[in-house]
C-alpha positions as CSV (number, residue, x, y, z in Angstrom):
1,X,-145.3,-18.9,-169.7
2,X,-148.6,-17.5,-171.0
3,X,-149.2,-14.0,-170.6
4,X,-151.4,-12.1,-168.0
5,X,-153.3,-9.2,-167.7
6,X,-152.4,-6.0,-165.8
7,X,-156.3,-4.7,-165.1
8,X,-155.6,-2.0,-162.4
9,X,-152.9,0.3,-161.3
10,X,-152.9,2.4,-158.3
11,X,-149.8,4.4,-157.0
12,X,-148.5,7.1,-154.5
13,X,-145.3,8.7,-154.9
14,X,-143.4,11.9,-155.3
15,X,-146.3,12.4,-157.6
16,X,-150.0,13.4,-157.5
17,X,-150.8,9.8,-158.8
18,X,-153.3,9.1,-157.0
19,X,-156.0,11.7,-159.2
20,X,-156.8,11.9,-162.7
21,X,-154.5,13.6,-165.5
22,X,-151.2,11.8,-164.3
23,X,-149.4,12.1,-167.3
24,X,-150.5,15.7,-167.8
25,X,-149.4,16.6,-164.3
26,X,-146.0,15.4,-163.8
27,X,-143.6,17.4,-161.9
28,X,-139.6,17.0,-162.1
29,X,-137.9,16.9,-158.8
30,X,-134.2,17.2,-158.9
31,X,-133.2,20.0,-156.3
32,X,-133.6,18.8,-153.2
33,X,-131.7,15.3,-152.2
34,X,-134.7,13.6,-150.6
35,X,-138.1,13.9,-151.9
36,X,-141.5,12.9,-149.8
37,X,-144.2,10.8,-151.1
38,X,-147.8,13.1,-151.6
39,X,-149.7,11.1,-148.9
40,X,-153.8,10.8,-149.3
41,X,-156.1,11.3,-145.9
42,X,-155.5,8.6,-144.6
43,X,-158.8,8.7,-142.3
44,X,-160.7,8.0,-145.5
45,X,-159.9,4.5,-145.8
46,X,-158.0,3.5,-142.3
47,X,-159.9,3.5,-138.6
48,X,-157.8,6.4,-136.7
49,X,-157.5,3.9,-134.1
50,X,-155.2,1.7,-136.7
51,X,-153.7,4.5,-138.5
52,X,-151.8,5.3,-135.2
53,X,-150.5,1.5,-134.9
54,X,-149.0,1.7,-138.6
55,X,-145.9,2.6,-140.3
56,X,-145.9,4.6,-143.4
57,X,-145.3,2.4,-146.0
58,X,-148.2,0.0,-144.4
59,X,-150.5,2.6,-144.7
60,X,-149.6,3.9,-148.1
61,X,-149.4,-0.2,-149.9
62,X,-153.5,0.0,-147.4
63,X,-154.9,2.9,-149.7
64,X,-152.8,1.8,-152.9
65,X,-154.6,-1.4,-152.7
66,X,-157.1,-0.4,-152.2
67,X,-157.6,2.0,-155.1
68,X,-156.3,-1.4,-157.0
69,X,-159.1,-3.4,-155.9
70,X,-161.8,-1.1,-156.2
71,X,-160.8,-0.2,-160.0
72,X,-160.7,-4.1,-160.9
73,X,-163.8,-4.7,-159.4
74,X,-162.5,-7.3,-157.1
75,X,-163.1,-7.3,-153.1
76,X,-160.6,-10.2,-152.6
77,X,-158.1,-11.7,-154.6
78,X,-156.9,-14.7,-155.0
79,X,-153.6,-14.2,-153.6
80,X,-151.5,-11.2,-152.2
81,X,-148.0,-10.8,-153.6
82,X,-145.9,-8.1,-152.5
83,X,-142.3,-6.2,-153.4
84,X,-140.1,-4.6,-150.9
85,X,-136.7,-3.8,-150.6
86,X,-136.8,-1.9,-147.3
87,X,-139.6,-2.8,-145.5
88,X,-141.0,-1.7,-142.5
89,X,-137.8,0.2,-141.5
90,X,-139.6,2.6,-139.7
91,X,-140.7,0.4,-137.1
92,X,-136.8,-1.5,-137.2
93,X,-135.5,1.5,-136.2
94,X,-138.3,2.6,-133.0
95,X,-137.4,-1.1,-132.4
96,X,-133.6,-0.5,-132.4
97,X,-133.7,2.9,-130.7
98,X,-135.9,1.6,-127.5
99,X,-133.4,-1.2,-127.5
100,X,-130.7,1.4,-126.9
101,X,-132.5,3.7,-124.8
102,X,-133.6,1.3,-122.3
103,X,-130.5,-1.0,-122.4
104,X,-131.7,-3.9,-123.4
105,X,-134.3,-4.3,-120.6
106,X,-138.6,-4.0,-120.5
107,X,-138.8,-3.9,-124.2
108,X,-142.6,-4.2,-125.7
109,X,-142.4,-6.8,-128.6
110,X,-145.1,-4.1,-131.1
111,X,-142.6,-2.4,-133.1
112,X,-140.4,-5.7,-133.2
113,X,-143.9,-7.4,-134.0
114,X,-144.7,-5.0,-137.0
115,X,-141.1,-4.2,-138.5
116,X,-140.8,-7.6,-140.4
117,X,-140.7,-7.5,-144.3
118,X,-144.3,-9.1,-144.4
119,X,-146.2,-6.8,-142.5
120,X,-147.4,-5.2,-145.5
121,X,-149.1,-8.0,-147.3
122,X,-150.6,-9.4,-143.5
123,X,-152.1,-6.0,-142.9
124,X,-153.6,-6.0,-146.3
125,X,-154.9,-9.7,-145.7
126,X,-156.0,-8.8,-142.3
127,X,-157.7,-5.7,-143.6
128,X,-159.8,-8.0,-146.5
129,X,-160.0,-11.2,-144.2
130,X,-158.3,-12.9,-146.7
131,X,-156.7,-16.3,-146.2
132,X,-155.4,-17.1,-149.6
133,X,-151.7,-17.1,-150.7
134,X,-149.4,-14.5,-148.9
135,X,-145.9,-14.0,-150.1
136,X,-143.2,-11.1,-149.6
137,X,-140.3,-10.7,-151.9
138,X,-137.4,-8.9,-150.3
139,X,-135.0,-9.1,-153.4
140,X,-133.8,-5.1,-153.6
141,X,-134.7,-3.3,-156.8
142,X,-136.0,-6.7,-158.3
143,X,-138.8,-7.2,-155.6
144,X,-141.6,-5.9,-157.5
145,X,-140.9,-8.1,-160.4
146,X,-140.4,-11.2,-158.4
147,X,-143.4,-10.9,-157.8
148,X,-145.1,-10.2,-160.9
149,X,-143.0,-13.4,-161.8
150,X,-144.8,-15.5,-159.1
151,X,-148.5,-13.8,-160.0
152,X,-147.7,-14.9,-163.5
153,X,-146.8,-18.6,-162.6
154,X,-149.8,-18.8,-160.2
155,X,-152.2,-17.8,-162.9
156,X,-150.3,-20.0,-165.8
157,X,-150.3,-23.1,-163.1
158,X,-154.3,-22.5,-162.6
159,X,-153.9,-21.7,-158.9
160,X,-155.3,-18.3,-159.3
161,X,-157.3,-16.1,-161.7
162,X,-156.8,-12.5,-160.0
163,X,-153.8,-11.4,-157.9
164,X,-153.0,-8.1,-155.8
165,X,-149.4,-7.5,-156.7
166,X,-147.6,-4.6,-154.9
167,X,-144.1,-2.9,-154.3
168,X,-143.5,-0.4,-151.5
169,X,-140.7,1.6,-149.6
170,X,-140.3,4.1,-147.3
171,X,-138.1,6.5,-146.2
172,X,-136.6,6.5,-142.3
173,X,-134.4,9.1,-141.1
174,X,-131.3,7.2,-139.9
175,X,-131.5,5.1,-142.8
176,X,-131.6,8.2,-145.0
177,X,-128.6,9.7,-142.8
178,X,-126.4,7.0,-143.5
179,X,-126.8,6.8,-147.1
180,X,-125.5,10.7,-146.7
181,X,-122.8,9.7,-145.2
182,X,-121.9,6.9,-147.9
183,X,-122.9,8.8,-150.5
184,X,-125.5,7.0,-152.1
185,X,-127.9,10.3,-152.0
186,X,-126.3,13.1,-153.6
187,X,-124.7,16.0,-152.0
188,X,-126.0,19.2,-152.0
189,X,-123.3,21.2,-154.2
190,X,-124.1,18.8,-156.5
191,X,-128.0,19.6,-156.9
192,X,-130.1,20.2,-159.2
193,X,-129.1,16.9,-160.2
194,X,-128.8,16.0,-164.5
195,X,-130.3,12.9,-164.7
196,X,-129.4,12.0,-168.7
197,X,-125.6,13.6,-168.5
198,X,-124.7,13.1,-165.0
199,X,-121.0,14.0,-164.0
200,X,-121.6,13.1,-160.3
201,X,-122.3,9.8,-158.2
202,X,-125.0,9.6,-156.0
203,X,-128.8,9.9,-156.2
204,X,-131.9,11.6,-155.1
205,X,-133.9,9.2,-153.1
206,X,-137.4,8.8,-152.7
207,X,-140.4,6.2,-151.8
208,X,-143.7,4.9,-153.0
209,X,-146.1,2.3,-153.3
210,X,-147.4,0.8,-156.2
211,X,-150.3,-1.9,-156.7
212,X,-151.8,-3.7,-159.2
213,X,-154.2,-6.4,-160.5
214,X,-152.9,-8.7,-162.4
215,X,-155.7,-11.5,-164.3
216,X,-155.6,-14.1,-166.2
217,X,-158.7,-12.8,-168.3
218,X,-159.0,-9.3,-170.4
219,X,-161.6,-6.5,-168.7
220,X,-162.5,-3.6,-169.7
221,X,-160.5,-1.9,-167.0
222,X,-156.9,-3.8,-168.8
223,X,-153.9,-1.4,-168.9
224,X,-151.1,-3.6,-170.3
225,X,-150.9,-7.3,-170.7
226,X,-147.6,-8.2,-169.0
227,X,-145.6,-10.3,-171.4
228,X,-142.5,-11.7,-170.2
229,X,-139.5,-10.2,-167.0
230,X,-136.0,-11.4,-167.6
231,X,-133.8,-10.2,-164.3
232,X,-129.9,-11.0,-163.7
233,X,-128.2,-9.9,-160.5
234,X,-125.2,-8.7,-162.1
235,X,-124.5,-7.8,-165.2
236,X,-121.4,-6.5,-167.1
237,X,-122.0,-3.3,-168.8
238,X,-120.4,-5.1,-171.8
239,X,-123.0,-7.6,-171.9
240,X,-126.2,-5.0,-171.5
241,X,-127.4,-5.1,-175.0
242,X,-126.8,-8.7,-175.4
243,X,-129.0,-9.2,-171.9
244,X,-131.9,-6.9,-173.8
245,X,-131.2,-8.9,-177.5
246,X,-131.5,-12.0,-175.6
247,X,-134.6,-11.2,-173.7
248,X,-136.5,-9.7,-176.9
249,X,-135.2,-12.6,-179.3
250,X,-137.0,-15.2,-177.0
251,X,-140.6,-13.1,-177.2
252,X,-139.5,-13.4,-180.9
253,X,-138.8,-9.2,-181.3
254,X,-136.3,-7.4,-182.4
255,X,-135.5,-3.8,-181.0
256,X,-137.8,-2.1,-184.0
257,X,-141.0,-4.0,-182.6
258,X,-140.3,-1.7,-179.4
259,X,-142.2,1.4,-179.4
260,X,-140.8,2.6,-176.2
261,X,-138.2,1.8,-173.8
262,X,-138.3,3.5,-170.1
263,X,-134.8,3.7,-168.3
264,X,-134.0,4.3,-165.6
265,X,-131.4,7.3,-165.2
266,X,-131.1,7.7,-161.6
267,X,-127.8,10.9,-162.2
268,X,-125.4,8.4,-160.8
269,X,-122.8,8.9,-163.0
270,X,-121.6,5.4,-163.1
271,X,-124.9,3.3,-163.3
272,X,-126.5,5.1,-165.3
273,X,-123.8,3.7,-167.9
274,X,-125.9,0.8,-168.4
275,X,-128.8,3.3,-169.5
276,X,-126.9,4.8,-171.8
277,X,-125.5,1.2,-173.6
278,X,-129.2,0.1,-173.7
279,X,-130.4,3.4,-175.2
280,X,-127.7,3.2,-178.1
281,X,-129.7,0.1,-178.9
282,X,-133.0,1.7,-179.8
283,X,-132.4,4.3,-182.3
284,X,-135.3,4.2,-183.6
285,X,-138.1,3.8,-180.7
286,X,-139.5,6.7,-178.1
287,X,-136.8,6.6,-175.4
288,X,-138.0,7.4,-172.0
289,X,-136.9,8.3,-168.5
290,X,-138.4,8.6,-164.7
291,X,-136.5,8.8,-161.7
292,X,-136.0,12.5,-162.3
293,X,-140.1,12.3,-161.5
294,X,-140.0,9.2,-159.0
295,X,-136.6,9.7,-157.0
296,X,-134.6,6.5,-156.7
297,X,-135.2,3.6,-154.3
298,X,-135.6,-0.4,-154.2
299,X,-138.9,-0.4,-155.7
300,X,-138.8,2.9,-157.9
301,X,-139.8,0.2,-160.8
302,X,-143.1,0.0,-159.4
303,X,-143.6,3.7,-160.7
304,X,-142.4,3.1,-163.9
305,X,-145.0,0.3,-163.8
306,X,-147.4,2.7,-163.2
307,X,-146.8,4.9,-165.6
308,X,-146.1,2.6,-168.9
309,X,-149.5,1.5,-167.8
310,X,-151.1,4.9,-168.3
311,X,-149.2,5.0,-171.6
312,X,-150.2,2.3,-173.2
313,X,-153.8,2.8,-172.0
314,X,-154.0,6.7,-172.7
315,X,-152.0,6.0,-175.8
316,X,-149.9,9.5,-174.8
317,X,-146.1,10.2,-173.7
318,X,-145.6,12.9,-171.8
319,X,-142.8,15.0,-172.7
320,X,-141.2,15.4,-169.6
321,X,-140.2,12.2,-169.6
322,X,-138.9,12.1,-173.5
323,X,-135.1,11.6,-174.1
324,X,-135.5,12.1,-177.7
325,X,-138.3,13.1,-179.6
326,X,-139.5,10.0,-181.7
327,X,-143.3,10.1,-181.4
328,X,-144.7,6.8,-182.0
329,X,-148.6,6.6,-184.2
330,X,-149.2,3.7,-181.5
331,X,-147.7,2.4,-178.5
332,X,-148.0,-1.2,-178.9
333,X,-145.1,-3.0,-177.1
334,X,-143.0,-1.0,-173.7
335,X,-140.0,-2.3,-172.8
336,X,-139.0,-1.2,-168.8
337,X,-135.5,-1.3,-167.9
338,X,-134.2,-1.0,-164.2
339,X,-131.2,-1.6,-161.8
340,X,-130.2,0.0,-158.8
341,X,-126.1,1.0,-158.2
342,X,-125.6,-1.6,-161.1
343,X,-126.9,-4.5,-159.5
344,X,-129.6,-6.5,-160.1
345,X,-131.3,-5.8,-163.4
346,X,-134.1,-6.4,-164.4
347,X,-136.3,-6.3,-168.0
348,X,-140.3,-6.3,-168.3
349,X,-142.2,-6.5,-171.2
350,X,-145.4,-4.8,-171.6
351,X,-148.1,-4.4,-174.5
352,X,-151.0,-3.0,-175.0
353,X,-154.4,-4.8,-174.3
């Protein structure tokens, strides 16, 4: 497949990403087990009649969008692609609860209505009166680049020139209460949490949404021009640096044409494994990590997106995310790797514009 263009980037997380200075402004967050994203006012963008009628990760993928669209200079694209791994649980679980509380009788269908997986990209549609291509991926933490794997065949097959591509998640509290009790989020005698050298399990969790343009053409808004995503469900941790070899040897690279490689350590002691065999690869490249910035969930990629974007654009690494300190003249080629508990893996290759 040819390569495309990413030529905008919005994003709200854990993070003041929304305003200028991102990479000079990043924040660690590894002492608390679940961390909030930093919402915008919503009012600026979204009629307070609507804003009441929508969950939180529908109005944060609205204003993400939004931002997306307004720096690429597009008002609608030519199809809406997004990435979730949770969606609307929100609204599942206001379903759920009313369907306890009044015992399975007199139940109004709105929450039911609004808690599907594609209520994100219809609101967005509905919101732009757009009537072009509208597809969810619901494929855990490879949902963002399922979709950036779909924008890139539309575009190659000529079906489409622009493309909104998004991922989002959200945080609910009963969800977040189980995974407690499972121990998938960390406990709190084991906080702050050492996300490179991690001798406990579990993770901090957190949410976002992430959106971007993604062309067929060059602008002068470009960030990255997205090369090539390789993803595998599962994955030995034998076979990690033959997955990466593989991957890079088919864009006909080696590992010394990478000039930076983002991870990404969540502190569970025994996923992050596969960080660690991929790093061992890259001796001699800027090695990066950002869930200690992000907080782990389905679609925490969609930050790391985000950010290699800025990288390559800004030409700058921040140090808070450096694992060693190899400084690079210029960033020319970002390699992203992500999983989440050690499934489904996934590789995207980014270079500069």
């Amino acid at each position: 497949m040819s390569a495309v263009y990413i030529n905008s980037a919005a994003c709200i997380s854990v993070q003041d990403t929304l305003n200028e200075n991102i990479l000079q402004n990043l924040n660690p967050q590894n002492t608390v087990k679940i961390i909030k994203a930093i919402e915008p006012n919503y009012k600026e963008f979204i009629p307070p009649a609507m804003i009441r009628r929508m969950s939180k990760t529908v109005k944060m993928s609205s204003v993400a969008s939004n931002y997306a669209l307004k720096e690429a200079g597009i008002e609608k694209p030519d199809a809406i692609i997004v990435g979730t791994g949770m969606g609307c649980s929100q609204d599942s679980e206001k379903f759920l609860k009313n369907v306890i509380d009044n015992h399975e009788e007199f139940l109004t269908p709105t929450f039911f209505i609004q808690s599907t997986h594609n209520t994100v990209a219809g609101q967005i549609a509905l919101g732009l009166q757009c009537h072009a291509y509208n597809f969810t991926y619901v494929n855990t933490s490879s949902s963002l680049e399922f979709s950036f794997l779909d924008a890139q065949l539309q575009i190659n097959d000529g079906e489409a020139e622009n493309i909104l591509v998004g991922s989002t998640d959200e945080q609910t509290d009963r969800t977040m209460e189980l995974y407690c009790l499972n121990n998938t989020i960390k406990k709190e005698t084991d906080l702050p949490a050492d996300h490179l050298n991690s001798k406990t399990n579990g993770v901090i969790w957190g949410e976002g949404a992430s959106f971007f343009v993604v062309g067929k053409d060059k602008t002068e808004s470009s960030y990255a021009k997205l090369t090539d995503i390789k993803i595998s469900n599962r994955l030995e941790l034998n076979e990690t640096q033959e997955f990466i070899q593989e991957f890079l040897s088919k864009n006909n690279l080696s590992v010394n044409h990478i000039d930076a490689v983002i991870l990404g350590f969540s502190s569970d002691a025994d996923s992050d494994a596969y960080y660690t065999k991929a790093m061992n690869l890259f001796p001699d490249s800027a090695l990066l990590y950002y869930k200690h910035l992000s907080g782990e969930f389905n679609t925490a990629s969609g930050f790391s997106t985000f950010i290699a974007c800025h990288i390559l654009k800004e030409q700058q690494i921040p140090k808070v995310m450096m694992i060693n300190s190899i400084q690079k003249e210029e960033v020319k080629n970002v390699l992203l790797y992500n999983h989440l508990a050690g499934d489904d893996h996934s590789l995207v290759l980014l270079e500069k514009a």
